[in-house]
């Protein structure tokens, strides 16, 4: 005999497994699209290609080209022949709203 508590645990376990599998498959499809992204070169034809695209936006592309550092390139401590640069970060602040019930922003 199976008790109602056991049925509830079994049902919730199946529901959570289904939800996590759905999320896994969704992220796997996105990862596959990124892996299959077309590789474009950074050159003079890129602005024309972007303006010709739908909504002036290219989704999931890989840009290849030479990057010049603003000041000096970063050198790797582990591989002397490897250098890199830091991408300029963009910080977007969301508007905060005072919650008088929780007394927090």
mmCIF file of N, CA, C and O in Angstrom:
data_model
loop_
_atom_site.group_PDB
_atom_site.id
_atom_site.type_symbol
_atom_site.label_atom_id
_atom_site.label_comp_id
_atom_site.label_asym_id
_atom_site.label_seq_id
_atom_site.Cartn_x
_atom_site.Cartn_y
_atom_site.Cartn_z
ATOM 1 N N UNK A 1 0.833 -1.196 0.000
ATOM 2 C CA UNK A 1 0.000 0.000 0.000
ATOM 3 C C UNK A 1 0.881 1.265 0.000
ATOM 4 O O UNK A 1 1.841 1.374 0.760
ATOM 5 N N UNK A 2 0.503 2.195 -0.849
ATOM 6 C CA UNK A 2 1.234 3.463 -0.973
ATOM 7 C C UNK A 2 0.444 4.547 -0.248
ATOM 8 O O UNK A 2 -0.762 4.706 -0.466
ATOM 9 N N UNK A 3 1.116 5.297 0.585
ATOM 10 C CA UNK A 3 0.453 6.356 1.348
ATOM 11 C C UNK A 3 0.368 7.626 0.504
ATOM 12 O O UNK A 3 1.122 7.805 -0.464
ATOM 13 N N UNK A 4 -0.565 8.524 0.853
ATOM 14 C CA UNK A 4 -0.676 9.788 0.114
ATOM 15 C C UNK A 4 0.604 10.630 0.188
ATOM 16 O O UNK A 4 0.946 11.331 -0.762
ATOM 17 N N UNK A 5 1.336 10.555 1.282
ATOM 18 C CA UNK A 5 2.595 11.290 1.398
ATOM 19 C C UNK A 5 3.632 10.796 0.399
ATOM 20 O O UNK A 5 4.376 11.581 -0.205
ATOM 21 N N UNK A 6 3.675 9.467 0.214
ATOM 22 C CA UNK A 6 4.595 8.900 -0.758
ATOM 23 C C UNK A 6 4.215 9.292 -2.175
ATOM 24 O O UNK A 6 5.066 9.571 -3.016
ATOM 25 N N UNK A 7 2.915 9.307 -2.466
ATOM 26 C CA UNK A 7 2.446 9.747 -3.781
ATOM 27 C C UNK A 7 2.799 11.212 -4.028
ATOM 28 O O UNK A 7 3.194 11.579 -5.143
ATOM 29 N N UNK A 8 2.664 12.032 -3.000
ATOM 30 C CA UNK A 8 3.002 13.446 -3.132
ATOM 31 C C UNK A 8 4.498 13.625 -3.402
ATOM 32 O O UNK A 8 4.895 14.401 -4.271
ATOM 33 N N UNK A 9 5.321 12.876 -2.686
ATOM 34 C CA UNK A 9 6.771 12.952 -2.903
ATOM 35 C C UNK A 9 7.138 12.460 -4.302
ATOM 36 O O UNK A 9 7.971 13.066 -4.982
ATOM 37 N N UNK A 10 6.529 11.364 -4.736
ATOM 38 C CA UNK A 10 6.806 10.832 -6.065
ATOM 39 C C UNK A 10 6.370 11.824 -7.148
ATOM 40 O O UNK A 10 7.111 12.077 -8.095
ATOM 41 N N UNK A 11 5.197 12.401 -6.995
ATOM 42 C CA UNK A 11 4.698 13.369 -7.983
ATOM 43 C C UNK A 11 5.561 14.607 -8.053
ATOM 44 O O UNK A 11 5.880 15.099 -9.144
ATOM 45 N N UNK A 12 5.953 15.129 -6.888
ATOM 46 C CA UNK A 12 6.791 16.325 -6.898
ATOM 47 C C UNK A 12 8.176 16.008 -7.460
ATOM 48 O O UNK A 12 8.767 16.831 -8.159
ATOM 49 N N UNK A 13 8.697 14.825 -7.185
ATOM 50 C CA UNK A 13 9.985 14.423 -7.735
ATOM 51 C C UNK A 13 9.925 14.344 -9.257
ATOM 52 O O UNK A 13 10.831 14.816 -9.952
ATOM 53 N N UNK A 14 8.883 13.772 -9.789
ATOM 54 C CA UNK A 14 8.712 13.681 -11.242
ATOM 55 C C UNK A 14 8.543 15.072 -11.851
ATOM 56 O O UNK A 14 9.115 15.375 -12.897
ATOM 57 N N UNK A 15 7.773 15.926 -11.196
ATOM 58 C CA UNK A 15 7.566 17.283 -11.696
ATOM 59 C C UNK A 15 8.871 18.069 -11.715
ATOM 60 O O UNK A 15 9.189 18.752 -12.705
ATOM 61 N N UNK A 16 9.654 17.991 -10.648
ATOM 62 C CA UNK A 16 10.937 18.696 -10.619
ATOM 63 C C UNK A 16 11.912 18.134 -11.652
ATOM 64 O O UNK A 16 12.639 18.882 -12.294
ATOM 65 N N UNK A 17 11.911 16.809 -11.818
ATOM 66 C CA UNK A 17 12.780 16.204 -12.826
ATOM 67 C C UNK A 17 12.405 16.689 -14.220
ATOM 68 O O UNK A 17 13.274 17.000 -15.040
ATOM 69 N N UNK A 18 11.115 16.758 -14.509
ATOM 70 C CA UNK A 18 10.655 17.263 -15.798
ATOM 71 C C UNK A 18 11.031 18.714 -16.012
ATOM 72 O O UNK A 18 11.464 19.111 -17.098
ATOM 73 N N UNK A 19 10.890 19.545 -14.975
ATOM 74 C CA UNK A 19 11.249 20.955 -15.074
ATOM 75 C C UNK A 19 12.740 21.136 -15.325
ATOM 76 O O UNK A 19 13.141 21.887 -16.215
ATOM 77 N N UNK A 20 13.566 20.412 -14.582
ATOM 78 C CA UNK A 20 15.011 20.542 -14.753
ATOM 79 C C UNK A 20 15.468 20.004 -16.106
ATOM 80 O O UNK A 20 16.381 20.541 -16.717
ATOM 81 N N UNK A 21 14.824 18.952 -16.598
ATOM 82 C CA UNK A 21 15.173 18.431 -17.911
ATOM 83 C C UNK A 21 14.800 19.441 -18.989
ATOM 84 O O UNK A 21 15.553 19.643 -19.941
ATOM 85 N N UNK A 22 13.641 20.085 -18.855
ATOM 86 C CA UNK A 22 13.231 21.114 -19.807
ATOM 87 C C UNK A 22 14.234 22.265 -19.818
ATOM 88 O O UNK A 22 14.648 22.726 -20.886
ATOM 89 N N UNK A 23 14.664 22.732 -18.643
ATOM 90 C CA UNK A 23 15.635 23.820 -18.567
ATOM 91 C C UNK A 23 16.979 23.387 -19.153
ATOM 92 O O UNK A 23 17.644 24.173 -19.839
ATOM 93 N N UNK A 24 17.381 22.148 -18.904
ATOM 94 C CA UNK A 24 18.625 21.638 -19.459
ATOM 95 C C UNK A 24 18.573 21.632 -20.984
ATOM 96 O O UNK A 24 19.507 22.065 -21.650
ATOM 97 N N UNK A 25 17.495 21.128 -21.549
ATOM 98 C CA UNK A 25 17.374 21.066 -23.011
ATOM 99 C C UNK A 25 17.344 22.468 -23.624
ATOM 100 O O UNK A 25 17.913 22.690 -24.690
ATOM 101 N N UNK A 26 16.703 23.402 -22.956
ATOM 102 C CA UNK A 26 16.642 24.785 -23.450
ATOM 103 C C UNK A 26 18.048 25.396 -23.486
ATOM 104 O O UNK A 26 18.443 26.010 -24.474
ATOM 105 N N UNK A 27 18.810 25.226 -22.422
ATOM 106 C CA UNK A 27 20.179 25.754 -22.380
ATOM 107 C C UNK A 27 21.081 25.015 -23.359
ATOM 108 O O UNK A 27 21.995 25.602 -23.935
ATOM 109 N N UNK A 28 20.849 23.719 -23.575
ATOM 110 C CA UNK A 28 21.652 22.960 -24.531
ATOM 111 C C UNK A 28 21.417 23.458 -25.951
ATOM 112 O O UNK A 28 22.357 23.527 -26.759
ATOM 113 N N UNK A 29 20.175 23.828 -26.278
ATOM 114 C CA UNK A 29 19.891 24.383 -27.607
ATOM 115 C C UNK A 29 20.589 25.717 -27.802
ATOM 116 O O UNK A 29 21.130 25.992 -28.872
ATOM 117 N N UNK A 30 20.594 26.562 -26.768
ATOM 118 C CA UNK A 30 21.285 27.852 -26.849
ATOM 119 C C UNK A 30 22.784 27.633 -27.015
ATOM 120 O O UNK A 30 23.431 28.294 -27.842
ATOM 121 N N UNK A 31 23.351 26.695 -26.269
ATOM 122 C CA UNK A 31 24.786 26.412 -26.381
ATOM 123 C C UNK A 31 25.126 25.888 -27.776
ATOM 124 O O UNK A 31 26.167 26.234 -28.339
ATOM 125 N N UNK A 32 24.254 25.071 -28.352
ATOM 126 C CA UNK A 32 24.493 24.564 -29.702
ATOM 127 C C UNK A 32 24.443 25.691 -30.720
ATOM 128 O O UNK A 32 25.240 25.713 -31.660
ATOM 129 N N UNK A 33 23.526 26.636 -30.544
ATOM 130 C CA UNK A 33 23.456 27.775 -31.462
ATOM 131 C C UNK A 33 24.702 28.639 -31.360
ATOM 132 O O UNK A 33 25.194 29.157 -32.354
ATOM 133 N N UNK A 34 25.243 28.781 -30.161
ATOM 134 C CA UNK A 34 26.464 29.569 -29.994
ATOM 135 C C UNK A 34 27.638 28.848 -30.646
ATOM 136 O O UNK A 34 28.476 29.480 -31.290
ATOM 137 N N UNK A 35 27.712 27.519 -30.497
ATOM 138 C CA UNK A 35 28.798 26.759 -31.109
ATOM 139 C C UNK A 35 28.747 26.835 -32.633
ATOM 140 O O UNK A 35 29.785 26.806 -33.293
ATOM 141 N N UNK A 36 27.549 26.920 -33.210
ATOM 142 C CA UNK A 36 27.383 26.971 -34.664
ATOM 143 C C UNK A 36 27.338 28.400 -35.197
ATOM 144 O O UNK A 36 27.005 28.613 -36.348
ATOM 145 N N UNK A 37 27.681 29.372 -34.372
ATOM 146 C CA UNK A 37 27.601 30.778 -34.769
ATOM 147 C C UNK A 37 28.561 31.057 -35.922
ATOM 148 O O UNK A 37 29.691 30.564 -35.942
ATOM 149 N N UNK A 38 28.113 31.860 -36.894
ATOM 150 C CA UNK A 38 29.023 32.205 -37.988
ATOM 151 C C UNK A 38 30.147 33.111 -37.490
ATOM 152 O O UNK A 38 29.949 33.935 -36.607
ATOM 153 N N UNK A 39 31.329 32.932 -38.073
ATOM 154 C CA UNK A 39 32.488 33.723 -37.677
ATOM 155 C C UNK A 39 32.678 34.839 -38.698
ATOM 156 O O UNK A 39 32.832 34.578 -39.891
ATOM 157 N N UNK A 40 32.666 36.073 -38.216
ATOM 158 C CA UNK A 40 32.839 37.238 -39.080
ATOM 159 C C UNK A 40 34.124 37.959 -38.711
ATOM 160 O O UNK A 40 34.545 37.949 -37.555
ATOM 161 N N UNK A 41 34.722 38.597 -39.675
ATOM 162 C CA UNK A 41 35.932 39.381 -39.451
ATOM 163 C C UNK A 41 35.560 40.828 -39.155
ATOM 164 O O UNK A 41 34.589 41.352 -39.698
ATOM 165 N N UNK A 42 36.332 41.463 -38.300
ATOM 166 C CA UNK A 42 36.148 42.885 -38.023
ATOM 167 C C UNK A 42 36.849 43.640 -39.148
ATOM 168 O O UNK A 42 38.072 43.691 -39.208
ATOM 169 N N UNK A 43 36.050 44.171 -40.060
ATOM 170 C CA UNK A 43 36.603 44.930 -41.177
ATOM 171 C C UNK A 43 35.605 46.003 -41.592
ATOM 172 O O UNK A 43 34.621 46.270 -40.890
ATOM 173 N N UNK A 44 35.838 46.616 -42.734
ATOM 174 C CA UNK A 44 34.979 47.719 -43.189
ATOM 175 C C UNK A 44 33.609 47.246 -43.655
ATOM 176 O O UNK A 44 32.677 48.047 -43.764
ATOM 177 N N UNK A 45 33.430 45.967 -43.950
ATOM 178 C CA UNK A 45 32.141 45.444 -44.413
ATOM 179 C C UNK A 45 31.174 45.156 -43.273
ATOM 180 O O UNK A 45 29.989 44.954 -43.508
ATOM 181 N N UNK A 46 31.648 45.134 -42.039
ATOM 182 C CA UNK A 46 30.805 44.767 -40.895
ATOM 183 C C UNK A 46 29.655 45.748 -40.661
ATOM 184 O O UNK A 46 28.516 45.310 -40.467
ATOM 185 N N UNK A 47 29.861 47.082 -40.699
ATOM 186 C CA UNK A 47 28.715 47.986 -40.501
ATOM 187 C C UNK A 47 27.625 47.813 -41.557
ATOM 188 O O UNK A 47 26.429 47.870 -41.246
ATOM 189 N N UNK A 48 28.001 47.567 -42.790
ATOM 190 C CA UNK A 48 27.003 47.347 -43.839
ATOM 191 C C UNK A 48 26.234 46.057 -43.600
ATOM 192 O O UNK A 48 25.022 46.000 -43.834
ATOM 193 N N UNK A 49 26.920 45.038 -43.114
ATOM 194 C CA UNK A 49 26.265 43.765 -42.823
ATOM 195 C C UNK A 49 25.272 43.904 -41.677
ATOM 196 O O UNK A 49 24.170 43.352 -41.726
ATOM 197 N N UNK A 50 25.635 44.663 -40.656
ATOM 198 C CA UNK A 50 24.739 44.871 -39.518
ATOM 199 C C UNK A 50 23.525 45.693 -39.928
ATOM 200 O O UNK A 50 22.394 45.388 -39.543
ATOM 201 N N UNK A 51 23.721 46.729 -40.715
ATOM 202 C CA UNK A 51 22.585 47.561 -41.120
ATOM 203 C C UNK A 51 21.650 46.820 -42.066
ATOM 204 O O UNK A 51 20.469 47.134 -42.142
ATOM 205 N N UNK A 52 22.143 45.817 -42.787
ATOM 206 C CA UNK A 52 21.293 45.042 -43.693
ATOM 207 C C UNK A 52 20.523 43.937 -42.975
ATOM 208 O O UNK A 52 19.578 43.379 -43.530
ATOM 209 N N UNK A 53 20.897 43.611 -41.750
ATOM 210 C CA UNK A 53 20.243 42.531 -41.008
ATOM 211 C C UNK A 53 18.880 42.983 -40.486
ATOM 212 O O UNK A 53 18.603 44.172 -40.377
ATOM 213 N N UNK A 54 18.041 41.995 -40.167
ATOM 214 C CA UNK A 54 16.713 42.287 -39.615
ATOM 215 C C UNK A 54 16.846 42.973 -38.270
ATOM 216 O O UNK A 54 17.508 42.462 -37.369
ATOM 217 N N UNK A 55 16.241 44.131 -38.114
ATOM 218 C CA UNK A 55 16.273 44.857 -36.855
ATOM 219 C C UNK A 55 17.640 45.421 -36.528
ATOM 220 O O UNK A 55 17.898 45.786 -35.395
ATOM 221 N N UNK A 56 18.525 45.480 -37.516
ATOM 222 C CA UNK A 56 19.888 45.986 -37.340
ATOM 223 C C UNK A 56 20.593 45.287 -36.187
ATOM 224 O O UNK A 56 21.272 45.894 -35.370
ATOM 225 N N UNK A 57 20.383 43.976 -36.100
ATOM 226 C CA UNK A 57 20.961 43.187 -35.010
ATOM 227 C C UNK A 57 21.354 41.819 -35.547
ATOM 228 O O UNK A 57 20.581 41.186 -36.254
ATOM 229 N N UNK A 58 22.559 41.377 -35.213
ATOM 230 C CA UNK A 58 23.029 40.037 -35.561
ATOM 231 C C UNK A 58 23.080 39.214 -34.277
ATOM 232 O O UNK A 58 23.738 39.594 -33.325
ATOM 233 N N UNK A 59 22.355 38.108 -34.256
ATOM 234 C CA UNK A 59 22.345 37.299 -33.036
ATOM 235 C C UNK A 59 23.294 36.126 -33.182
ATOM 236 O O UNK A 59 23.381 35.501 -34.230
ATOM 237 N N UNK A 60 24.030 35.840 -32.128
ATOM 238 C CA UNK A 60 24.944 34.711 -32.046
ATOM 239 C C UNK A 60 25.940 34.691 -33.200
ATOM 240 O O UNK A 60 25.878 33.843 -34.077
ATOM 241 N N UNK A 61 26.851 35.646 -33.184
ATOM 242 C CA UNK A 61 27.949 35.640 -34.139
ATOM 243 C C UNK A 61 29.262 35.692 -33.359
ATOM 244 O O UNK A 61 29.287 36.109 -32.205
ATOM 245 N N UNK A 62 30.312 35.258 -33.997
ATOM 246 C CA UNK A 62 31.640 35.336 -33.394
ATOM 247 C C UNK A 62 32.460 36.310 -34.226
ATOM 248 O O UNK A 62 32.585 36.149 -35.432
ATOM 249 N N UNK A 63 32.978 37.345 -33.584
ATOM 250 C CA UNK A 63 33.796 38.326 -34.278
ATOM 251 C C UNK A 63 35.262 37.970 -34.108
ATOM 252 O O UNK A 63 35.721 37.693 -33.001
ATOM 253 N N UNK A 64 35.978 37.983 -35.211
ATOM 254 C CA UNK A 64 37.410 37.707 -35.186
ATOM 255 C C UNK A 64 38.135 38.912 -35.746
ATOM 256 O O UNK A 64 37.710 39.497 -36.737
ATOM 257 N N UNK A 65 39.213 39.275 -35.109
ATOM 258 C CA UNK A 65 39.997 40.389 -35.605
ATOM 259 C C UNK A 65 41.059 40.786 -34.605
ATOM 260 O O UNK A 65 41.201 40.201 -33.535
ATOM 261 N N UNK A 66 41.789 41.808 -34.956
ATOM 262 C CA UNK A 66 42.867 42.293 -34.101
ATOM 263 C C UNK A 66 42.299 43.331 -33.144
ATOM 264 O O UNK A 66 41.587 44.248 -33.545
ATOM 265 N N UNK A 67 42.629 43.173 -31.878
ATOM 266 C CA UNK A 67 42.196 44.094 -30.835
ATOM 267 C C UNK A 67 43.420 44.854 -30.349
ATOM 268 O O UNK A 67 44.451 44.260 -30.045
ATOM 269 N N UNK A 68 43.310 46.163 -30.269
ATOM 270 C CA UNK A 68 44.411 46.972 -29.777
ATOM 271 C C UNK A 68 44.102 47.427 -28.360
ATOM 272 O O UNK A 68 43.004 47.894 -28.081
ATOM 273 N N UNK A 69 45.058 47.296 -27.443
ATOM 274 C CA UNK A 69 44.809 47.728 -26.066
ATOM 275 C C UNK A 69 44.809 49.244 -25.963
ATOM 276 O O UNK A 69 45.475 49.937 -26.733
ATOM 277 N N UNK A 70 44.049 49.774 -25.006
ATOM 278 C CA UNK A 70 44.000 51.214 -24.798
ATOM 279 C C UNK A 70 45.316 51.720 -24.220
ATOM 280 O O UNK A 70 45.818 52.765 -24.629
ATOM 281 N N UNK A 71 45.906 50.998 -23.277
ATOM 282 C CA UNK A 71 47.171 51.419 -22.667
ATOM 283 C C UNK A 71 48.248 50.382 -22.937
ATOM 284 O O UNK A 71 49.137 50.607 -23.733
ATOM 285 N N UNK A 72 48.180 49.256 -22.272
ATOM 286 C CA UNK A 72 49.169 48.198 -22.460
ATOM 287 C C UNK A 72 48.468 46.850 -22.383
ATOM 288 O O UNK A 72 47.499 46.684 -21.645
ATOM 289 N N UNK A 73 48.971 45.905 -23.136
ATOM 290 C CA UNK A 73 48.382 44.572 -23.133
ATOM 291 C C UNK A 73 48.762 43.847 -21.850
ATOM 292 O O UNK A 73 49.814 44.090 -21.261
ATOM 293 N N UNK A 74 47.896 42.950 -21.403
ATOM 294 C CA UNK A 74 48.156 42.142 -20.219
ATOM 295 C C UNK A 74 48.923 40.895 -20.630
ATOM 296 O O UNK A 74 48.589 40.240 -21.612
ATOM 297 N N UNK A 75 49.959 40.574 -19.900
ATOM 298 C CA UNK A 75 50.753 39.376 -20.179
ATOM 299 C C UNK A 75 50.384 38.279 -19.194
ATOM 300 O O UNK A 75 50.132 38.532 -18.023
ATOM 301 N N UNK A 76 50.391 37.043 -19.682
ATOM 302 C CA UNK A 76 50.076 35.901 -18.840
ATOM 303 C C UNK A 76 51.258 35.580 -17.939
ATOM 304 O O UNK A 76 52.415 35.661 -18.351
ATOM 305 N N UNK A 77 50.982 35.204 -16.707
ATOM 306 C CA UNK A 77 52.035 34.792 -15.785
ATOM 307 C C UNK A 77 52.524 33.382 -16.095
ATOM 308 O O UNK A 77 53.639 33.016 -15.733
ATOM 309 N N UNK A 78 51.679 32.584 -16.752
ATOM 310 C CA UNK A 78 51.993 31.180 -16.985
ATOM 311 C C UNK A 78 52.534 30.909 -18.384
ATOM 312 O O UNK A 78 53.250 29.944 -18.595
ATOM 313 N N UNK A 79 52.170 31.744 -19.359
ATOM 314 C CA UNK A 79 52.642 31.588 -20.741
ATOM 315 C C UNK A 79 53.149 32.943 -21.214
ATOM 316 O O UNK A 79 52.362 33.874 -21.403
ATOM 317 N N UNK A 80 54.449 33.050 -21.445
ATOM 318 C CA UNK A 80 55.043 34.338 -21.793
ATOM 319 C C UNK A 80 54.572 34.858 -23.145
ATOM 320 O O UNK A 80 54.521 36.059 -23.372
ATOM 321 N N UNK A 81 54.208 33.955 -24.063
ATOM 322 C CA UNK A 81 53.825 34.392 -25.400
ATOM 323 C C UNK A 81 52.348 34.787 -25.514
ATOM 324 O O UNK A 81 51.906 35.218 -26.575
ATOM 325 N N UNK A 82 51.582 34.666 -24.453
ATOM 326 C CA UNK A 82 50.154 34.999 -24.504
ATOM 327 C C UNK A 82 49.908 36.382 -23.912
ATOM 328 O O UNK A 82 50.423 36.713 -22.850
ATOM 329 N N UNK A 83 49.126 37.183 -24.629
ATOM 330 C CA UNK A 83 48.736 38.510 -24.164
ATOM 331 C C UNK A 83 47.238 38.669 -24.344
ATOM 332 O O UNK A 83 46.617 37.994 -25.160
ATOM 333 N N UNK A 84 46.648 39.582 -23.582
ATOM 334 C CA UNK A 84 45.215 39.803 -23.665
ATOM 335 C C UNK A 84 44.863 41.225 -23.303
ATOM 336 O O UNK A 84 45.710 42.022 -22.887
ATOM 337 N N UNK A 85 43.617 41.556 -23.489
ATOM 338 C CA UNK A 85 43.084 42.866 -23.131
ATOM 339 C C UNK A 85 41.814 42.663 -22.329
ATOM 340 O O UNK A 85 41.210 41.599 -22.348
ATOM 341 N N UNK A 86 41.395 43.688 -21.630
ATOM 342 C CA UNK A 86 40.158 43.647 -20.855
ATOM 343 C C UNK A 86 39.080 44.379 -21.641
ATOM 344 O O UNK A 86 39.297 45.487 -22.123
ATOM 345 N N UNK A 87 37.928 43.731 -21.758
ATOM 346 C CA UNK A 87 36.817 44.344 -22.450
ATOM 347 C C UNK A 87 36.244 45.456 -21.590
ATOM 348 O O UNK A 87 36.156 45.342 -20.369
ATOM 349 N N UNK A 88 35.873 46.554 -22.225
ATOM 350 C CA UNK A 88 35.253 47.653 -21.497
ATOM 351 C C UNK A 88 33.890 47.192 -20.997
ATOM 352 O O UNK A 88 33.076 46.676 -21.759
ATOM 353 N N UNK A 89 33.666 47.351 -19.719
ATOM 354 C CA UNK A 89 32.425 46.885 -19.111
ATOM 355 C C UNK A 89 31.362 47.965 -19.145
ATOM 356 O O UNK A 89 31.655 49.148 -18.995
ATOM 357 N N UNK A 90 30.130 47.556 -19.318
ATOM 358 C CA UNK A 90 29.002 48.461 -19.305
ATOM 359 C C UNK A 90 28.131 48.100 -18.115
ATOM 360 O O UNK A 90 27.702 46.957 -17.974
ATOM 361 N N UNK A 91 27.908 49.060 -17.248
ATOM 362 C CA UNK A 91 27.106 48.835 -16.056
ATOM 363 C C UNK A 91 25.766 49.536 -16.234
ATOM 364 O O UNK A 91 25.722 50.735 -16.510
ATOM 365 N N UNK A 92 24.692 48.783 -16.095
ATOM 366 C CA UNK A 92 23.356 49.348 -16.234
ATOM 367 C C UNK A 92 22.669 49.254 -14.881
ATOM 368 O O UNK A 92 22.467 48.158 -14.354
ATOM 369 N N UNK A 93 22.325 50.387 -14.334
ATOM 370 C CA UNK A 93 21.646 50.400 -13.043
ATOM 371 C C UNK A 93 20.145 50.414 -13.255
ATOM 372 O O UNK A 93 19.633 51.141 -14.094
ATOM 373 N N UNK A 94 19.472 49.612 -12.483
ATOM 374 C CA UNK A 94 18.021 49.599 -12.527
ATOM 375 C C UNK A 94 17.501 50.556 -11.456
ATOM 376 O O UNK A 94 18.116 50.747 -10.423
ATOM 377 N N UNK A 95 16.379 51.140 -11.746
ATOM 378 C CA UNK A 95 15.803 52.086 -10.804
ATOM 379 C C UNK A 95 15.341 51.356 -9.551
ATOM 380 O O UNK A 95 14.699 50.309 -9.619
ATOM 381 N N UNK A 96 15.686 51.902 -8.421
ATOM 382 C CA UNK A 96 15.288 51.301 -7.155
ATOM 383 C C UNK A 96 13.993 51.935 -6.668
ATOM 384 O O UNK A 96 13.790 53.143 -6.786
ATOM 385 N N UNK A 97 13.133 51.109 -6.114
ATOM 386 C CA UNK A 97 11.855 51.579 -5.583
ATOM 387 C C UNK A 97 11.793 51.196 -4.112
ATOM 388 O O UNK A 97 12.081 50.056 -3.736
ATOM 389 N N UNK A 98 11.447 52.144 -3.276
ATOM 390 C CA UNK A 98 11.357 51.916 -1.843
ATOM 391 C C UNK A 98 10.144 51.056 -1.533
ATOM 392 O O UNK A 98 9.027 51.349 -1.929
ATOM 393 N N UNK A 99 10.370 49.960 -0.827
ATOM 394 C CA UNK A 99 9.306 49.083 -0.392
ATOM 395 C C UNK A 99 9.038 49.413 1.066
ATOM 396 O O UNK A 99 9.818 49.055 1.950
ATOM 397 N N UNK A 100 7.937 50.113 1.326
ATOM 398 C CA UNK A 100 7.660 50.568 2.690
ATOM 399 C C UNK A 100 7.272 49.399 3.597
ATOM 400 O O UNK A 100 7.485 49.464 4.817
ATOM 401 N N UNK A 101 6.730 48.319 3.042
ATOM 402 C CA UNK A 101 6.361 47.190 3.862
ATOM 403 C C UNK A 101 7.604 46.454 4.378
ATOM 404 O O UNK A 101 7.713 46.137 5.563
ATOM 405 N N UNK A 102 8.584 46.215 3.507
ATOM 406 C CA UNK A 102 9.804 45.528 3.903
ATOM 407 C C UNK A 102 10.881 46.508 4.371
ATOM 408 O O UNK A 102 11.924 46.099 4.863
ATOM 409 N N UNK A 103 10.628 47.789 4.189
ATOM 410 C CA UNK A 103 11.581 48.858 4.556
ATOM 411 C C UNK A 103 12.946 48.613 3.900
ATOM 412 O O UNK A 103 13.984 48.596 4.557
ATOM 413 N N UNK A 104 12.904 48.407 2.578
ATOM 414 C CA UNK A 104 14.148 48.210 1.833
ATOM 415 C C UNK A 104 13.974 48.783 0.428
ATOM 416 O O UNK A 104 12.868 49.076 0.003
ATOM 417 N N UNK A 105 15.046 48.928 -0.267
ATOM 418 C CA UNK A 105 15.018 49.406 -1.660
ATOM 419 C C UNK A 105 14.873 48.238 -2.573
ATOM 420 O O UNK A 105 15.361 47.207 -2.414
#
